[in-house]
Amino acid sequence: MSKPEPAAAQALALATQQIHHPYQPPEGWAAHPVGVFKASTVLFKNTADLHQFRPRDGKSYRYGLHGTPTSYTLGARIAGLEGAEHCLLVPSGLAAVTLVSLSLLRPGDEVLVPDNVYGQNRYLSESLLPQFGIQHRFYDPLDVAGFSALINEKTKLVWLEAAGSITLEFPDLIGLLRCCRERGITTVLDNTWGAGVAFKAFDLLPDSEPGFGVDISMHALTKYPSGGADVLMGSVCTRDLALHERMNYMHEHLGYGLGQNDVELVLRSLPTMELRYRAQDATTRALAAWMQSQPAVAQVLHPALPGSPGHAHWREVSSGGAACLFSVVFQPQYSAAQVDAFVDALQYFGIGYSWAGPMSLAVPYNMSRSRSLGLPYSEGHLVRFAIGLEAEADLRADLAQALEVLKA
């Protein structure tokens, strides 16, 4: 039995009129932008419909937290971008990291983490996971033999990051993955840098070994998919249904939800993502190469530059993309205060974290806070640049005038 029609509007109080207004959008409405469905409550046709079981499968609706047509659409598109079958959306990149680790690790397990991992993943491994009886060890992502020696019967999960955070070493993904496959260990890649453009995480060797890749790809949608520096969001993708279901279970119990207007912004930006990725990549390479020629610079770190750590590994798997980041190690005679003064002198680079937005950014780093296996580049001070959408000539001129500060 269907619900009775609402009483005549004129007989209802104003609030009741507004809440129970009879107008409904017509069936078949279609437009290129995805409709924005905002709801905490999903309504059912009747009690029989209410009692019907609905799996959390990215298709069924039962409560707004689980998803709407808007967020399900974004999840499907991110899965397509990554070359995956399943996708879970979360409120941030850190939430995606947390979801994976808490879903797949249990007391007594051990996780292996690259020493150049994203800082919040490091903090999670060092501070939160031990409270659940989960141990961790850091490894050198360029040393496959050393990595292999760390694996033992407690190792249940391996984090990969390409390229590494801040210092941008590109790992030996193929060698690391072969070790894990031989031991039956689940792998998860922080694929924020590659973004589904530089390489395909689930199909790293398409010509020789189709389907050779990671088990899980985690992505901070805050970066390239958003592109506007105005949204925080993350995703976790996989082709493995069993892994997806384990993470889906945890996803529900952690109560992860998204604002649908944020979902709308990412959906709006996705069609231009590859164009932005390629444009920022080209400007980044030009500026990185120019910085190599500057007397104040000891080394430029960028996976596409020959001589940068892991360059050969990047060439092995990349379709040519190399993102918008490069880091500069200054000559050791410059103090931290001088390097800070250089950053302060920049006019078109904001000072702030994150990247892949329209504005270029520069951040000086103290590497002693983010490494465990010895301190790289300790003789010079390091600045990471995130290149935005400004003109290359303007950014180059800005770098040149800021470098004059070091001559004072």
Short mmCIF file of C-alpha atoms in Angstrom, two decimals:
data_model
loop_
_atom_site.label_atom_id
_atom_site.label_comp_id
_atom_site.label_asym_id
_atom_site.label_seq_id
_atom_site.Cartn_x
_atom_site.Cartn_y
_atom_site.Cartn_z
CA MET A 1 0.00 0.00 0.00
CA SER A 2 1.41 3.37 -0.98
CA LYS A 3 1.43 6.38 1.30
CA PRO A 4 -1.64 8.63 1.17
CA GLU A 5 -1.26 11.91 -0.69
CA PRO A 6 -0.36 14.85 1.58
CA ALA A 7 -3.18 17.08 2.68
CA ALA A 8 -3.83 20.19 0.61
CA ALA A 9 -0.94 22.59 1.00
CA GLN A 10 -3.14 25.42 2.20
CA ALA A 11 -4.26 23.28 5.15
CA LEU A 12 -0.71 22.70 6.36
CA ALA A 13 1.55 24.80 8.52
CA LEU A 14 4.35 26.55 6.68
CA ALA A 15 7.10 24.23 7.99
CA THR A 16 5.07 21.15 7.07
CA GLN A 17 4.42 22.56 3.60
CA GLN A 18 8.13 22.99 3.00
CA ILE A 19 9.13 19.56 4.32
CA HIS A 20 6.37 17.64 2.49
CA HIS A 21 6.05 19.68 -0.70
CA PRO A 22 4.68 17.38 -3.45
CA TYR A 23 6.97 18.52 -6.29
CA GLN A 24 9.41 15.88 -7.47
CA PRO A 25 11.93 16.28 -10.33
CA PRO A 26 10.77 14.41 -13.45
CA GLU A 27 12.19 11.03 -14.36
CA GLY A 28 14.67 11.09 -17.19
CA TRP A 29 16.27 14.43 -16.34
CA ALA A 30 19.75 14.37 -17.83
CA ALA A 31 22.59 16.88 -17.86
CA HIS A 32 26.32 16.64 -18.32
CA PRO A 33 27.22 17.68 -14.73
CA VAL A 34 26.47 14.95 -12.22
CA GLY A 35 23.54 15.81 -9.99
CA VAL A 36 24.39 16.66 -6.38
CA PHE A 37 22.39 14.52 -3.98
CA LYS A 38 22.80 15.68 -0.39
CA ALA A 39 21.15 13.48 2.20
CA SER A 40 21.65 12.08 5.65
CA THR A 41 18.32 10.25 5.40
CA VAL A 42 17.46 8.01 2.46
CA LEU A 43 13.72 7.45 2.17
CA PHE A 44 12.13 4.08 1.45
CA LYS A 45 8.92 3.47 -0.48
CA ASN A 46 7.30 1.53 2.35
CA THR A 47 8.21 -0.74 5.26
CA ALA A 48 8.73 -3.73 2.98
CA ASP A 49 11.30 -1.68 1.08
CA LEU A 50 12.83 -0.60 4.39
CA HIS A 51 13.27 -4.21 5.55
CA GLN A 52 14.84 -5.38 2.29
CA PHE A 53 18.54 -6.19 2.65
CA ARG A 54 20.83 -3.77 0.85
CA PRO A 55 24.51 -4.63 0.57
CA ARG A 56 27.02 -1.83 0.67
CA ASP A 57 28.02 -2.39 -2.92
CA GLY A 58 28.24 1.07 -4.41
CA LYS A 59 24.79 0.69 -5.94
CA SER A 60 22.32 0.40 -3.07
CA TYR A 61 21.09 3.26 -0.90
CA ARG A 62 20.16 2.87 2.73
CA TYR A 63 21.65 5.81 4.62
CA GLY A 64 23.38 8.96 3.44
CA LEU A 65 26.68 8.11 5.11
CA HIS A 66 27.06 5.06 2.89
CA GLY A 67 26.82 7.02 -0.33
CA THR A 68 24.57 8.87 -2.74
CA PRO A 69 24.37 8.79 -6.54
CA THR A 70 26.91 11.62 -6.50
CA SER A 71 29.56 9.87 -4.42
CA TYR A 72 28.96 6.50 -6.10
CA THR A 73 29.58 8.19 -9.44
CA LEU A 74 32.88 9.64 -8.21
CA GLY A 75 33.94 6.26 -6.80
CA ALA A 76 33.27 4.59 -10.14
CA ARG A 77 35.27 7.23 -12.01
CA ILE A 78 38.24 7.03 -9.64
CA ALA A 79 38.23 3.23 -10.01
CA GLY A 80 38.33 3.74 -13.77
CA LEU A 81 41.19 6.22 -13.46
CA GLU A 82 43.20 3.77 -11.37
CA GLY A 83 42.33 0.73 -13.47
CA ALA A 84 40.58 -0.89 -10.49
CA GLU A 85 37.28 -2.66 -9.93
CA HIS A 86 36.36 -1.29 -6.51
CA CYS A 87 36.75 2.10 -4.82
CA LEU A 88 36.10 3.47 -1.34
CA LEU A 89 36.03 7.23 -0.76
CA VAL A 90 37.18 8.82 2.49
CA PRO A 91 37.52 12.37 3.83
CA SER A 92 41.30 12.74 3.29
CA GLY A 93 44.48 11.04 2.16
CA LEU A 94 45.35 10.29 5.78
CA ALA A 95 41.93 8.69 6.24
CA ALA A 96 42.74 6.43 3.28
CA VAL A 97 46.07 5.42 4.85
CA THR A 98 44.36 4.72 8.17
CA LEU A 99 41.59 2.69 6.53
CA VAL A 100 44.05 0.37 4.79
CA SER A 101 46.25 -0.25 7.81
CA LEU A 102 43.42 -0.77 10.30
CA SER A 103 41.53 -3.04 7.88
CA LEU A 104 44.38 -5.40 7.06
CA LEU A 105 46.55 -5.52 10.19
CA ARG A 106 45.92 -7.33 13.46
CA PRO A 107 47.75 -7.58 16.81
CA GLY A 108 51.06 -9.36 16.30
CA ASP A 109 51.32 -8.32 12.64
CA GLU A 110 54.10 -6.23 11.17
CA VAL A 111 53.97 -3.65 8.39
CA LEU A 112 56.97 -2.55 6.31
CA VAL A 113 57.07 1.12 5.43
CA PRO A 114 59.48 2.98 3.09
CA ASP A 115 61.74 5.40 4.91
CA ASN A 116 60.64 8.21 2.58
CA VAL A 117 56.95 7.64 3.28
CA TYR A 118 54.38 10.44 3.61
CA GLY A 119 54.84 11.96 7.05
CA GLN A 120 51.38 11.12 8.39
CA ASN A 121 51.80 7.47 7.39
CA ARG A 122 55.07 7.48 9.35
CA TYR A 123 53.33 9.00 12.35
CA LEU A 124 50.49 6.48 12.15
CA SER A 125 52.97 3.59 12.04
CA GLU A 126 55.06 4.91 14.90
CA SER A 127 52.35 6.24 17.22
CA LEU A 128 48.93 4.69 16.62
CA LEU A 129 49.48 1.17 15.29
CA PRO A 130 51.65 0.06 18.25
CA GLN A 131 48.66 0.77 20.51
CA PHE A 132 46.91 -2.07 18.68
CA GLY A 133 49.88 -4.42 18.98
CA ILE A 134 50.99 -3.81 15.37
CA GLN A 135 54.69 -3.34 14.76
CA HIS A 136 56.49 -1.64 11.89
CA ARG A 137 59.89 -1.41 10.28
CA PHE A 138 61.23 1.09 7.78
CA TYR A 139 63.08 0.02 4.64
CA ASP A 140 65.17 1.64 1.93
CA PRO A 141 62.95 1.61 -1.21
CA LEU A 142 66.01 1.47 -3.47
CA ASP A 143 67.52 -1.59 -1.78
CA VAL A 144 65.52 -4.68 -2.76
CA ALA A 145 67.96 -7.13 -1.15
CA GLY A 146 67.80 -5.28 2.16
CA PHE A 147 64.02 -5.12 1.92
CA SER A 148 63.77 -8.86 1.24
CA ALA A 149 65.87 -9.61 4.34
CA LEU A 150 63.36 -7.74 6.53
CA ILE A 151 60.38 -9.89 5.55
CA ASN A 152 59.38 -12.53 8.08
CA GLU A 153 56.33 -14.55 9.09
CA LYS A 154 54.81 -11.52 10.84
CA THR A 155 54.95 -9.30 7.77
CA LYS A 156 51.38 -8.88 6.50
CA LEU A 157 51.42 -5.57 4.66
CA VAL A 158 53.94 -3.53 2.69
CA TRP A 159 53.49 0.15 1.92
CA LEU A 160 55.02 1.53 -1.27
CA GLU A 161 55.34 5.15 -2.32
CA ALA A 162 56.26 6.38 -5.78
CA ALA A 163 57.87 8.83 -5.75
CA GLY A 164 58.91 9.13 -2.11
CA SER A 165 57.79 12.04 0.00
CA ILE A 166 59.93 15.21 -0.08
CA THR A 167 63.13 13.67 -1.49
CA LEU A 168 61.33 11.99 -4.42
CA GLU A 169 63.39 8.82 -4.74
CA PHE A 170 61.56 6.52 -7.14
CA PRO A 171 61.46 2.98 -5.70
CA ASP A 172 62.29 -0.24 -7.45
CA LEU A 173 58.60 -1.07 -7.71
CA ILE A 174 59.11 -4.16 -9.83
CA GLY A 175 61.77 -5.64 -7.55
CA LEU A 176 59.84 -4.87 -4.37
CA LEU A 177 56.61 -6.29 -5.76
CA ARG A 178 58.29 -9.51 -6.90
CA CYS A 179 59.58 -10.05 -3.35
CA CYS A 180 56.10 -9.55 -1.94
CA ARG A 181 54.41 -11.80 -4.49
CA GLU A 182 56.85 -14.61 -3.74
CA ARG A 183 55.94 -14.37 -0.05
CA GLY A 184 52.19 -13.77 -0.50
CA ILE A 185 52.28 -10.34 1.16
CA THR A 186 49.66 -7.70 0.42
CA THR A 187 50.99 -4.50 -1.14
CA VAL A 188 49.52 -1.01 -1.08
CA LEU A 189 50.86 1.92 -3.05
CA ASP A 190 50.43 5.59 -2.20
CA ASN A 191 49.69 6.59 -5.79
CA THR A 192 49.01 10.27 -5.20
CA TRP A 193 52.09 11.36 -7.18
CA GLY A 194 51.37 9.11 -10.18
CA ALA A 195 47.64 9.86 -9.96
CA GLY A 196 46.75 7.17 -12.50
CA VAL A 197 48.54 9.20 -15.20
CA ALA A 198 52.28 8.54 -14.78
CA PHE A 199 51.81 4.76 -14.62
CA LYS A 200 49.10 2.20 -13.95
CA ALA A 201 49.46 0.79 -10.45
CA PHE A 202 47.64 -2.47 -11.24
CA ASP A 203 49.34 -3.00 -14.57
CA LEU A 204 52.96 -1.86 -14.29
CA LEU A 205 54.30 -4.14 -17.05
CA PRO A 206 51.47 -4.21 -19.61
CA ASP A 207 53.65 -5.33 -22.52
CA SER A 208 55.45 -8.22 -20.83
CA GLU A 209 53.33 -9.16 -17.78
CA PRO A 210 49.77 -7.85 -18.02
CA GLY A 211 48.17 -7.54 -14.60
CA PHE A 212 51.44 -7.31 -12.70
CA GLY A 213 50.98 -4.60 -10.10
CA VAL A 214 49.99 -3.70 -6.57
CA ASP A 215 47.09 -5.13 -4.62
CA ILE A 216 45.75 -1.75 -3.43
CA SER A 217 46.19 1.80 -4.67
CA MET A 218 45.61 4.63 -2.20
CA HIS A 219 45.18 8.16 -3.56
CA ALA A 220 44.90 11.58 -1.92
CA LEU A 221 42.22 13.10 -4.12
CA THR A 222 43.09 16.37 -2.39
CA LYS A 223 45.87 16.75 -4.96
CA TYR A 224 45.38 16.20 -8.72
CA PRO A 225 41.74 15.03 -8.88
CA SER A 226 40.67 18.13 -6.95
CA GLY A 227 43.19 20.47 -8.54
CA GLY A 228 41.75 23.54 -6.87
CA ALA A 229 43.44 23.39 -3.46
CA ASP A 230 39.96 23.58 -1.94
CA VAL A 231 39.01 19.97 -1.12
CA LEU A 232 40.30 17.25 1.19
CA MET A 233 39.46 13.70 0.10
CA GLY A 234 40.99 10.27 -0.40
CA SER A 235 40.33 6.98 -2.13
CA VAL A 236 41.29 3.32 -1.79
CA CYS A 237 41.03 1.15 -4.91
CA THR A 238 41.55 -2.54 -5.58
CA ARG A 239 40.74 -5.26 -8.09
CA ASP A 240 40.47 -7.86 -5.31
CA LEU A 241 36.92 -8.27 -4.04
CA ALA A 242 38.00 -9.96 -0.79
CA LEU A 243 40.34 -7.07 0.06
CA HIS A 244 37.64 -4.58 -0.86
CA GLU A 245 35.14 -6.25 1.44
CA ARG A 246 37.58 -6.22 4.37
CA MET A 247 38.20 -2.51 3.87
CA ASN A 248 34.52 -1.83 3.24
CA TYR A 249 33.68 -3.40 6.62
CA MET A 250 36.17 -1.14 8.40
CA HIS A 251 35.05 1.86 6.35
CA GLU A 252 31.54 1.50 7.69
CA HIS A 253 32.61 1.10 11.30
CA LEU A 254 34.95 4.09 11.16
CA GLY A 255 32.03 6.22 10.02
CA TYR A 256 33.80 7.79 7.06
CA GLY A 257 31.54 10.12 5.11
CA LEU A 258 31.88 12.88 2.52
CA GLY A 259 30.26 16.25 1.93
CA GLN A 260 28.51 15.96 -1.40
CA ASN A 261 29.53 19.47 -2.45
CA ASP A 262 33.14 18.34 -2.05
CA VAL A 263 32.36 15.32 -4.22
CA GLU A 264 30.85 17.68 -6.79
CA LEU A 265 34.06 19.73 -6.91
CA VAL A 266 36.21 16.67 -7.57
CA LEU A 267 33.80 15.43 -10.24
CA ARG A 268 33.98 18.83 -11.90
CA SER A 269 37.79 18.77 -11.92
CA LEU A 270 38.36 15.20 -13.14
CA PRO A 271 37.88 15.92 -16.87
CA THR A 272 40.78 18.41 -16.82
CA MET A 273 43.05 16.36 -14.57
CA GLU A 274 45.31 14.87 -17.23
CA LEU A 275 45.65 18.24 -18.98
CA ARG A 276 46.68 19.85 -15.70
CA TYR A 277 49.01 16.98 -14.85
CA ARG A 278 50.81 17.26 -18.20
CA ALA A 279 51.02 21.06 -18.09
CA GLN A 280 52.39 21.17 -14.54
CA ASP A 281 54.76 18.31 -15.35
CA ALA A 282 56.24 20.23 -18.32
CA THR A 283 56.78 23.40 -16.31
CA THR A 284 58.26 21.43 -13.42
CA ARG A 285 60.83 19.68 -15.62
CA ALA A 286 61.90 22.97 -17.21
CA LEU A 287 62.37 24.67 -13.85
CA ALA A 288 64.09 21.65 -12.30
CA ALA A 289 66.59 21.53 -15.17
CA TRP A 290 67.21 25.28 -14.87
CA MET A 291 67.80 25.02 -11.14
CA GLN A 292 70.45 22.36 -11.78
CA SER A 293 72.58 25.00 -13.46
CA GLN A 294 72.51 27.44 -10.56
CA PRO A 295 75.77 27.75 -8.55
CA ALA A 296 73.92 27.79 -5.22
CA VAL A 297 72.36 24.39 -5.92
CA ALA A 298 74.12 21.14 -5.01
CA GLN A 299 71.48 18.74 -6.33
CA VAL A 300 68.00 18.71 -7.83
CA LEU A 301 65.76 15.74 -6.98
CA HIS A 302 63.21 14.82 -9.64
CA PRO A 303 62.58 11.28 -10.92
CA ALA A 304 62.72 12.29 -14.58
CA LEU A 305 66.18 13.85 -14.25
CA PRO A 306 69.06 11.45 -15.01
CA GLY A 307 71.11 11.03 -11.87
CA SER A 308 68.18 11.58 -9.52
CA PRO A 309 67.74 8.59 -7.17
CA GLY A 310 65.55 5.93 -8.77
CA HIS A 311 65.51 7.52 -12.24
CA ALA A 312 66.00 4.12 -13.90
CA HIS A 313 63.12 2.64 -11.89
CA TRP A 314 60.87 5.51 -12.99
CA ARG A 315 61.77 4.84 -16.63
CA GLU A 316 60.93 1.15 -16.15
CA VAL A 317 57.29 1.73 -15.28
CA SER A 318 56.37 5.27 -16.31
CA SER A 319 54.49 6.25 -19.42
CA GLY A 320 56.36 9.55 -19.20
CA GLY A 321 54.54 11.44 -16.46
CA ALA A 322 56.45 12.90 -13.53
CA ALA A 323 54.05 15.17 -11.61
CA CYS A 324 54.66 18.71 -10.33
CA LEU A 325 57.24 18.29 -7.56
CA PHE A 326 60.99 18.75 -7.38
CA SER A 327 63.31 19.34 -4.46
CA VAL A 328 66.51 21.36 -4.33
CA VAL A 329 69.45 20.68 -2.05
CA PHE A 330 71.46 23.86 -1.56
CA GLN A 331 75.22 23.99 -1.24
CA PRO A 332 76.37 23.24 2.33
CA GLN A 333 77.80 26.72 2.92
CA TYR A 334 74.29 28.16 3.10
CA SER A 335 72.68 28.18 6.52
CA ALA A 336 69.10 27.24 7.26
CA ALA A 337 68.39 30.93 7.88
CA GLN A 338 69.72 31.82 4.42
CA VAL A 339 67.61 29.15 2.76
CA ASP A 340 64.57 30.38 4.67
CA ALA A 341 65.34 33.91 3.44
CA PHE A 342 65.41 32.59 -0.15
CA VAL A 343 61.95 31.05 0.33
CA ASP A 344 60.65 34.24 1.93
CA ALA A 345 61.91 36.26 -1.06
CA LEU A 346 59.80 34.27 -3.55
CA GLN A 347 56.86 36.30 -4.81
CA TYR A 348 54.84 33.78 -6.80
CA PHE A 349 55.36 30.75 -4.56
CA GLY A 350 53.14 30.38 -1.54
CA ILE A 351 54.62 28.89 1.61
CA GLY A 352 52.41 25.95 2.50
CA TYR A 353 51.93 22.20 2.33
CA SER A 354 50.03 20.15 -0.25
CA TRP A 355 50.47 20.41 -4.02
CA ALA A 356 48.85 20.04 -7.46
CA GLY A 357 46.76 23.17 -7.00
CA PRO A 358 46.87 26.27 -9.21
CA MET A 359 49.39 28.15 -7.03
CA SER A 360 53.04 27.14 -6.84
CA LEU A 361 54.39 26.40 -3.36
CA ALA A 362 57.80 26.18 -1.67
CA VAL A 363 58.60 24.61 1.71
CA PRO A 364 62.02 24.23 3.38
CA TYR A 365 62.44 20.93 5.22
CA ASN A 366 64.46 19.70 8.16
CA MET A 367 64.99 16.10 7.07
CA SER A 368 66.03 14.94 10.54
CA ARG A 369 62.34 14.82 11.46
CA SER A 370 61.30 12.48 8.69
CA ARG A 371 63.92 9.76 8.25
CA SER A 372 64.97 6.76 10.33
CA LEU A 373 67.65 5.03 8.21
CA GLY A 374 70.24 7.76 8.23
CA LEU A 375 69.81 11.36 7.19
CA PRO A 376 70.00 12.05 3.45
CA TYR A 377 71.26 15.35 2.12
CA SER A 378 72.44 16.38 5.60
CA GLU A 379 75.17 18.64 4.24
CA GLY A 380 72.73 20.98 2.54
CA HIS A 381 69.32 22.42 3.22
CA LEU A 382 66.41 21.17 1.17
CA VAL A 383 63.44 23.03 -0.33
CA ARG A 384 60.55 21.22 -2.02
CA PHE A 385 58.79 23.05 -4.84
CA ALA A 386 55.25 22.26 -5.99
CA ILE A 387 54.64 23.84 -9.38
CA GLY A 388 51.22 25.22 -10.14
CA LEU A 389 49.67 26.66 -13.27
CA GLU A 390 51.56 29.95 -13.49
CA ALA A 391 53.65 30.71 -16.58
CA GLU A 392 57.07 29.08 -16.56
CA ALA A 393 58.83 32.36 -17.42
CA ASP A 394 57.27 34.12 -14.44
CA LEU A 395 58.25 31.36 -12.05
CA ARG A 396 61.79 31.20 -13.42
CA ALA A 397 62.21 34.96 -13.02
CA ASP A 398 60.92 34.70 -9.47
CA LEU A 399 63.40 31.94 -8.62
CA ALA A 400 66.22 33.98 -10.14
CA GLN A 401 65.48 37.09 -8.11
CA ALA A 402 65.10 35.06 -4.89
CA LEU A 403 68.48 33.37 -5.48
CA GLU A 404 70.07 36.83 -5.28
CA VAL A 405 69.31 36.77 -1.56
CA LEU A 406 71.93 34.01 -1.16
CA LYS A 407 74.60 36.29 -2.58
CA ALA A 408 74.12 38.94 0.08
#
